[in-house]
Amino acid sequence: AQTVTQSQPEMSVQEAETVTLSCTYDTSESDYYLFWYKQPPSRQMILVIRQEAYKQQNATENRFSVNFQKAAKSFSLKISDSQLGDAAMYFCAYRSADSGYALNFGKGTSLLVTP
Amino acid sequence: EADIYQTPRYLVIGTGKKITLECSQTMGHDKMYWYQQDPGMELHLIHYSYGVNSTEKGDLSSESTVSRIRTEHFPLTLESARPSHTSQYLCASRQSGGNYGYTFGSGTRLTVV
């Protein structure tokens, strides 16, 4: 089974600054999908960004971008110009071909944004 | 706005009671999933379904059961609730062959006393 590791339980960033959240994963598959989800206190899971492994170009969505290093099995999330509304739990996830293509989540990183 | 609905949002129930957590989606997605989120926020897959009349157990052993009689409905049942079942339960769905997007419900926070 694939494992997803988020080594930073908590991170803090000042408003308007940039922060990078780390994620590594373990897989023997060559084609797969990776995701970053945000879970605010409301508990609704919100998709932040998605990366297809066969694409070499790093995905970007406005202030959010990823650094996808396939050989290193690394998938970090960069948040630029951080806003107070970015404060949440962030989960890195791997879409497995097993278990009905369920998402396999890391343990999460709690992001605090300070004024 | 979520197209997947979970009820109730919060539930406090006594030990030994039978409960059913509801999950319904209006998108016609074939695949559906139940995750258990522990107090430390870690998410564990407990059940999934490929479609109608298909149910499978996930990675985390769970005493709950599920059914999928209709495409849009994927309820989770605990026959006899225990304090160890206290957790947040998240339902999700996706369509095979689509844009690989997953839709999540708002969750049910269950407390067993």
Tab-separated table of C-alpha atoms in Angstrom:
chain	number	residue	atom	x	y	z
A	1	ALA	CA	0.000	0.000	0.000
A	2	GLN	CA	1.143	3.511	-0.727
A	3	THR	CA	2.174	5.695	2.198
A	4	VAL	CA	2.013	9.464	2.379
A	5	THR	CA	4.207	11.325	4.858
A	6	GLN	CA	3.796	14.890	6.028
A	7	SER	CA	6.671	15.604	8.376
A	8	GLN	CA	5.459	19.001	9.606
A	9	PRO	CA	2.594	18.686	12.113
A	10	GLU	CA	2.387	22.480	12.396
A	11	MET	CA	3.589	25.442	10.397
A	12	SER	CA	3.248	29.163	10.912
A	13	VAL	CA	3.446	32.000	8.397
A	14	GLN	CA	2.916	35.725	8.536
A	15	GLU	CA	0.272	37.288	6.408
A	16	ALA	CA	1.532	38.122	2.879
A	17	GLU	CA	4.538	35.821	3.265
A	18	THR	CA	5.240	32.507	1.531
A	19	VAL	CA	5.171	29.092	3.143
A	20	THR	CA	5.985	25.615	1.850
A	21	LEU	CA	4.373	22.448	3.162
A	22	SER	CA	6.225	19.187	2.623
A	23	CYS	CA	4.921	15.827	1.465
A	24	THR	CA	6.646	12.628	0.446
A	25	TYR	CA	5.088	9.391	-0.685
A	26	ASP	CA	6.011	5.852	-1.418
A	27	THR	CA	4.701	3.963	-4.441
A	28	SER	CA	5.699	1.426	-7.047
A	29	GLU	CA	3.218	2.789	-9.582
A	30	SER	CA	4.385	4.930	-12.481
A	31	ASP	CA	1.103	6.669	-13.202
A	32	TYR	CA	-0.827	8.236	-10.345
A	33	TYR	CA	-2.373	11.421	-9.050
A	34	LEU	CA	-1.449	13.592	-6.106
A	35	PHE	CA	-3.599	16.132	-4.308
A	36	TRP	CA	-3.485	18.802	-1.668
A	37	TYR	CA	-6.668	19.319	0.324
A	38	LYS	CA	-7.496	22.040	2.797
A	39	GLN	CA	-9.729	21.384	5.799
A	40	PRO	CA	-10.793	24.522	7.680
A	41	PRO	CA	-12.478	24.362	11.096
A	42	SER	CA	-15.807	23.788	9.321
A	43	ARG	CA	-14.357	20.350	8.445
A	44	GLN	CA	-15.318	20.551	4.754
A	45	MET	CA	-12.513	19.132	2.630
A	46	ILE	CA	-11.601	21.537	-0.151
A	47	LEU	CA	-9.406	20.645	-3.102
A	48	VAL	CA	-6.448	23.015	-3.352
A	49	ILE	CA	-4.490	21.557	-6.228
A	50	ARG	CA	-3.992	18.351	-8.191
A	51	GLN	CA	-0.978	16.920	-10.031
A	52	GLU	CA	-0.895	14.124	-12.576
A	53	ALA	CA	2.331	12.151	-12.271
A	54	TYR	CA	2.819	11.886	-16.033
A	55	LYS	CA	2.920	15.672	-16.321
A	56	GLN	CA	6.342	17.153	-15.733
A	57	GLN	CA	4.997	20.665	-15.378
A	58	ASN	CA	4.177	21.654	-11.830
A	59	ALA	CA	0.524	22.489	-11.210
A	60	THR	CA	-0.456	26.005	-10.152
A	61	GLU	CA	-3.739	27.486	-8.958
A	62	ASN	CA	-3.502	31.197	-8.286
A	63	ARG	CA	-1.425	31.613	-5.094
A	64	PHE	CA	-0.925	27.858	-4.740
A	65	SER	CA	1.732	25.889	-6.570
A	66	VAL	CA	3.462	22.574	-6.164
A	67	ASN	CA	6.999	21.355	-6.530
A	68	PHE	CA	6.610	17.829	-7.871
A	69	GLN	CA	9.791	15.767	-7.866
A	70	LYS	CA	8.785	12.368	-9.205
A	71	ALA	CA	12.149	10.662	-8.788
A	72	ALA	CA	12.402	11.857	-5.203
A	73	LYS	CA	8.703	11.099	-4.602
A	74	SER	CA	8.200	14.548	-3.200
A	75	PHE	CA	5.170	16.812	-3.613
A	76	SER	CA	5.417	20.078	-1.684
A	77	LEU	CA	2.826	22.859	-1.649
A	78	LYS	CA	3.827	26.510	-1.802
A	79	ILE	CA	1.384	29.161	-0.677
A	80	SER	CA	2.316	32.670	-1.770
A	81	ASP	CA	0.964	35.910	-0.321
A	82	SER	CA	-0.575	34.035	2.595
A	83	GLN	CA	-3.956	35.218	3.800
A	84	LEU	CA	-5.735	34.756	7.117
A	85	GLY	CA	-8.261	32.549	5.339
A	86	ASP	CA	-5.518	30.087	4.455
A	87	ALA	CA	-5.343	28.938	8.071
A	88	ALA	CA	-6.458	25.300	8.096
A	89	MET	CA	-5.291	21.704	8.145
A	90	TYR	CA	-3.632	20.753	4.868
A	91	PHE	CA	-3.595	17.172	3.722
A	92	CYS	CA	-1.456	15.653	1.021
A	93	ALA	CA	-3.157	12.714	-0.698
A	94	TYR	CA	-2.289	9.989	-3.176
A	95	ARG	CA	-4.892	8.440	-5.426
A	96	SER	CA	-4.373	4.730	-5.275
A	97	ALA	CA	-5.478	2.238	-7.896
A	98	ASP	CA	-6.343	0.046	-4.929
A	99	SER	CA	-9.436	0.419	-2.772
A	100	GLY	CA	-11.638	1.738	-5.533
A	101	TYR	CA	-9.259	4.589	-6.309
A	102	ALA	CA	-9.673	5.980	-2.824
A	103	LEU	CA	-7.486	8.811	-1.620
A	104	ASN	CA	-4.704	7.846	0.757
A	105	PHE	CA	-4.011	10.800	3.068
A	106	GLY	CA	-1.016	11.986	5.037
A	107	LYS	CA	-1.452	12.967	8.687
A	108	GLY	CA	-1.862	16.626	7.846
A	109	THR	CA	-0.104	19.913	8.569
A	110	SER	CA	-1.830	22.560	10.637
A	111	LEU	CA	-1.124	25.984	9.133
A	112	LEU	CA	-1.374	29.065	11.308
A	113	VAL	CA	-1.426	32.470	9.637
A	114	THR	CA	-0.496	35.419	11.834
A	115	PRO	CA	-1.341	39.059	11.080
B	1	GLU	CA	-21.660	24.383	-2.423
B	2	ALA	CA	-21.465	20.681	-1.589
B	3	ASP	CA	-23.470	18.240	-3.655
B	4	ILE	CA	-22.935	15.530	-1.127
B	5	TYR	CA	-24.938	15.658	2.057
B	6	GLN	CA	-24.281	14.065	5.391
B	7	THR	CA	-26.741	13.900	8.242
B	8	PRO	CA	-26.737	14.420	11.090
B	9	ARG	CA	-23.963	16.964	11.377
B	10	TYR	CA	-23.484	16.251	15.066
B	11	LEU	CA	-24.668	13.286	17.104
B	12	VAL	CA	-24.276	12.380	20.763
B	13	ILE	CA	-25.471	8.913	21.595
B	14	GLY	CA	-25.276	6.420	24.435
B	15	THR	CA	-23.219	3.254	24.437
B	16	GLY	CA	-24.965	0.271	22.890
B	17	LYS	CA	-27.278	2.258	20.645
B	18	LYS	CA	-27.669	1.508	16.962
B	19	ILE	CA	-27.032	4.443	14.660
B	20	THR	CA	-27.025	5.153	10.946
B	21	LEU	CA	-25.048	7.984	9.413
B	22	GLU	CA	-26.551	9.166	6.160
B	23	CYS	CA	-24.672	10.147	3.025
B	24	SER	CA	-26.350	11.189	-0.208
B	25	GLN	CA	-24.988	12.698	-3.393
B	26	THR	CA	-26.839	14.252	-6.284
B	27	MET	CA	-24.134	13.976	-8.932
B	28	GLY	CA	-24.697	10.373	-10.017
B	29	HIS	CA	-21.156	9.428	-9.000
B	30	ASP	CA	-20.507	5.699	-9.071
B	31	LYS	CA	-17.753	5.503	-6.459
B	32	MET	CA	-18.359	6.422	-2.837
B	33	TYR	CA	-16.172	6.332	0.255
B	34	TRP	CA	-16.347	6.585	4.043
B	35	TYR	CA	-13.424	7.952	6.011
B	36	GLN	CA	-12.983	8.034	9.771
B	37	GLN	CA	-11.076	11.042	11.041
B	38	ASP	CA	-9.635	10.547	14.497
B	39	PRO	CA	-9.163	13.347	17.044
B	40	GLY	CA	-5.591	13.746	15.807
B	41	MET	CA	-7.113	14.558	12.378
B	42	GLU	CA	-5.676	11.515	10.602
B	43	LEU	CA	-8.019	10.110	7.932
B	44	HIS	CA	-8.607	6.392	7.508
B	45	LEU	CA	-10.588	4.716	4.736
B	46	ILE	CA	-13.143	2.385	6.343
B	47	HIS	CA	-15.512	1.523	3.466
B	48	TYR	CA	-15.878	2.097	-0.244
B	49	SER	CA	-18.234	1.206	-3.045
B	50	TYR	CA	-17.729	0.809	-6.790
B	51	GLY	CA	-21.437	1.197	-7.441
B	52	VAL	CA	-24.856	-0.232	-6.646
B	53	ASN	CA	-24.698	-3.482	-4.650
B	54	SER	CA	-20.930	-3.150	-4.285
B	55	THR	CA	-19.355	-2.560	-0.865
B	56	GLU	CA	-15.818	-3.201	0.337
B	57	LYS	CA	-13.930	-2.748	3.585
B	58	GLY	CA	-11.156	-0.203	3.629
B	59	ASP	CA	-7.719	-0.099	5.179
B	60	LEU	CA	-8.868	0.488	8.731
B	61	SER	CA	-10.847	-2.274	10.371
B	62	SER	CA	-14.216	-0.954	11.411
B	63	GLU	CA	-17.176	-2.437	13.231
B	64	SER	CA	-19.490	-0.438	11.022
B	65	THR	CA	-21.329	-1.709	7.957
B	66	VAL	CA	-22.480	0.027	4.790
B	67	SER	CA	-24.976	-0.558	2.019
B	68	ARG	CA	-25.387	0.763	-1.518
B	69	ILE	CA	-28.866	-0.015	-2.752
B	70	ARG	CA	-29.155	3.193	-4.755
B	71	THR	CA	-26.434	5.102	-6.581
B	72	GLU	CA	-26.980	8.273	-4.607
B	73	HIS	CA	-27.181	6.775	-1.120
B	74	PHE	CA	-24.370	5.224	0.969
B	75	PRO	CA	-25.377	4.944	4.633
B	76	LEU	CA	-23.074	3.742	7.390
B	77	THR	CA	-24.467	1.788	10.343
B	78	LEU	CA	-23.078	1.002	13.768
B	79	GLU	CA	-25.087	-1.801	15.382
B	80	SER	CA	-23.831	-1.081	18.893
B	81	ALA	CA	-22.018	2.189	19.447
B	82	ARG	CA	-19.038	2.350	21.804
B	83	PRO	CA	-16.939	5.271	23.079
B	84	SER	CA	-14.107	4.100	20.794
B	85	HIS	CA	-16.373	4.987	17.849
B	86	THR	CA	-16.218	8.655	18.812
B	87	SER	CA	-14.838	10.328	15.704
B	88	GLN	CA	-15.591	12.459	12.676
B	89	TYR	CA	-16.970	10.504	9.722
B	90	LEU	CA	-16.495	11.916	6.210
B	91	CYS	CA	-18.274	10.699	3.103
B	92	ALA	CA	-16.888	11.292	-0.390
B	93	SER	CA	-17.728	10.428	-3.976
B	94	ARG	CA	-16.247	10.567	-7.465
B	95	GLN	CA	-17.136	9.557	-10.987
B	96	SER	CA	-15.004	6.973	-12.766
B	97	GLY	CA	-13.304	8.284	-15.865
B	98	GLY	CA	-14.148	11.853	-14.968
B	99	ASN	CA	-11.780	14.645	-14.112
B	100	TYR	CA	-10.727	12.634	-11.078
B	101	GLY	CA	-12.316	15.146	-8.734
B	102	TYR	CA	-13.561	13.972	-5.367
B	103	THR	CA	-16.452	15.634	-3.591
B	104	PHE	CA	-16.585	15.519	0.189
B	105	GLY	CA	-19.478	15.961	2.565
B	106	SER	CA	-19.304	18.198	5.620
B	107	GLY	CA	-18.952	15.233	7.936
B	108	THR	CA	-20.766	13.806	10.936
B	109	ARG	CA	-19.163	14.317	14.300
B	110	LEU	CA	-20.161	11.367	16.444
B	111	THR	CA	-19.725	11.251	20.211
B	112	VAL	CA	-20.558	8.069	22.085
B	113	VAL	CA	-20.957	8.504	25.825
